[in-house]
Each structure stands twice: as C-alpha cells, then as structure tokens.
Amino acid sequence: MFVLLVVLIVILFGLGFVNALWWVAAVVLVFAATRRGRGGGGGWIRGDGSDLRDYRDYEDRRDRQDRWDRRYSRRHRARWRREDRRDRERRG
C-alpha cells in the first residue's frame, strides 16, 4: 500500500510539469496520507499503529490502578469519589 501511494505521488508530481493542477493533487494526497495516522492509531507510516495501541493500553491500566488506589484508600475518600463522579460525567 505504501509503495503504491509513493508511486502515485511521484506520478502526480511528474504530471505537474504538464499542468500545475497535478501538483496540487499530489500535495493534497501527501497531506491526507500524513494526517490519516495522527488520530486513529496508525496510518501509512506506522502500519498497524502498534506502538500507539500499546501506549493506550498502558494508559488505561494506569488509570484503572489509580482509581482502584483512590477508591480503597481511607484518606480523602469523599474527594476521590467526587473526582470519579466528575470523570464519569465527562466521558458519558
């Protein structure tokens, strides 16, 4: 997939010497290909996005551990319950 994308960009760039509109198409294609991988966990640079997925798994485990520690600790229990409630309201 990556090779086909690079070939297409090179062809569009080459056609740009005939008509400048092809250069615009090549730039739009490069922009779309690089932006695609930023939010969804992957893209043509990263492939499957495994490093991003691993970090999200780590982040989820860390957040669950923090909530567990707060919930079952005896100090400041009421404040942490309020914070948990706010977190749930933000997500929901």
Tab-separated table of C-alpha atoms in Angstrom:
chain	number	residue	atom	x	y	z
A	1	MET	CA	0.000	0.000	0.000
A	2	PHE	CA	2.787	2.395	0.930
A	3	VAL	CA	4.663	1.688	-2.314
A	4	LEU	CA	1.551	2.333	-4.391
A	5	LEU	CA	0.984	5.605	-2.587
A	6	VAL	CA	4.572	6.748	-3.227
A	7	VAL	CA	4.331	5.771	-6.910
A	8	LEU	CA	1.073	7.692	-7.241
A	9	ILE	CA	2.603	10.775	-5.615
A	10	VAL	CA	5.647	10.599	-7.929
A	11	ILE	CA	3.408	10.242	-10.990
A	12	LEU	CA	1.272	13.197	-9.939
A	13	PHE	CA	4.380	15.266	-9.297
A	14	GLY	CA	5.722	14.370	-12.732
A	15	LEU	CA	2.431	15.310	-14.372
A	16	GLY	CA	2.685	18.644	-12.582
A	17	PHE	CA	5.184	19.801	-15.211
A	18	VAL	CA	2.381	19.473	-17.775
A	19	ASN	CA	-0.349	21.025	-15.657
A	20	ALA	CA	0.130	22.608	-12.225
A	21	LEU	CA	-3.176	21.173	-11.040
A	22	TRP	CA	-1.470	17.756	-10.739
A	23	TRP	CA	0.986	19.260	-8.219
A	24	VAL	CA	-1.951	20.389	-6.139
A	25	ALA	CA	-3.391	16.865	-6.300
A	26	ALA	CA	-0.031	15.411	-5.180
A	27	VAL	CA	0.178	17.829	-2.254
A	28	VAL	CA	-3.384	17.023	-1.188
A	29	LEU	CA	-2.595	13.299	-1.346
A	30	VAL	CA	0.560	13.703	0.759
A	31	PHE	CA	-1.322	15.841	3.278
A	32	ALA	CA	-4.163	13.322	3.539
A	33	ALA	CA	-1.769	10.390	3.930
A	34	THR	CA	0.192	12.046	6.725
A	35	ARG	CA	-2.873	13.336	8.596
A	36	ARG	CA	-4.662	9.993	8.486
A	37	GLY	CA	-2.338	8.364	11.014
A	38	ARG	CA	-2.488	11.017	13.724
A	39	GLY	CA	-5.777	10.358	15.449
A	40	GLY	CA	-6.870	6.843	14.655
A	41	GLY	CA	-3.868	4.832	15.739
A	42	GLY	CA	-1.879	4.068	12.662
A	43	GLY	CA	-1.536	5.179	9.131
A	44	TRP	CA	0.821	4.516	6.299
A	45	ILE	CA	3.895	5.472	8.310
A	46	ARG	CA	3.214	3.291	11.315
A	47	GLY	CA	1.392	0.450	9.591
A	48	ASP	CA	-0.770	-1.104	12.285
A	49	GLY	CA	-0.210	1.551	14.950
A	50	SER	CA	1.025	-0.999	17.474
A	51	ASP	CA	3.121	1.488	19.445
A	52	LEU	CA	0.160	3.816	19.869
A	53	ARG	CA	-2.105	0.938	20.877
A	54	ASP	CA	0.454	-0.251	23.451
A	55	TYR	CA	0.619	3.222	24.972
A	56	ARG	CA	-3.180	3.453	25.172
A	57	ASP	CA	-3.305	0.065	26.898
A	58	TYR	CA	-0.674	1.247	29.368
A	59	GLU	CA	-2.606	4.470	29.968
A	60	ASP	CA	-5.847	2.557	30.595
A	61	ARG	CA	-4.161	0.213	33.058
A	62	ARG	CA	-2.553	3.158	34.863
A	63	ASP	CA	-5.881	4.983	35.127
A	64	ARG	CA	-7.648	1.868	36.425
A	65	GLN	CA	-4.915	1.356	39.029
A	66	ASP	CA	-5.171	4.989	40.137
A	67	ARG	CA	-8.941	4.696	40.512
A	68	TRP	CA	-8.546	1.461	42.475
A	69	ASP	CA	-5.996	3.047	44.805
A	70	ARG	CA	-8.173	6.090	45.358
A	71	ARG	CA	-11.343	4.115	45.895
A	72	TYR	CA	-9.966	1.756	48.524
A	73	SER	CA	-7.736	4.188	50.360
A	74	ARG	CA	-9.057	5.589	53.631
A	75	ARG	CA	-7.719	9.140	53.249
A	76	HIS	CA	-9.735	11.695	51.285
A	77	ARG	CA	-12.312	9.108	50.235
A	78	ALA	CA	-15.128	11.668	49.701
A	79	ARG	CA	-12.976	13.911	47.493
A	80	TRP	CA	-11.913	10.988	45.323
A	81	ARG	CA	-15.492	9.842	44.908
A	82	ARG	CA	-16.382	13.332	43.674
A	83	GLU	CA	-13.479	13.208	41.223
A	84	ASP	CA	-14.567	9.777	39.990
A	85	ARG	CA	-18.091	11.081	39.501
A	86	ARG	CA	-16.767	14.045	37.500
A	87	ASP	CA	-14.655	11.721	35.374
A	88	ARG	CA	-17.684	9.561	34.591
A	89	GLU	CA	-19.778	12.623	33.718
A	90	ARG	CA	-17.104	13.890	31.325
A	91	ARG	CA	-16.859	10.563	29.494
A	92	GLY	CA	-20.546	9.770	29.440
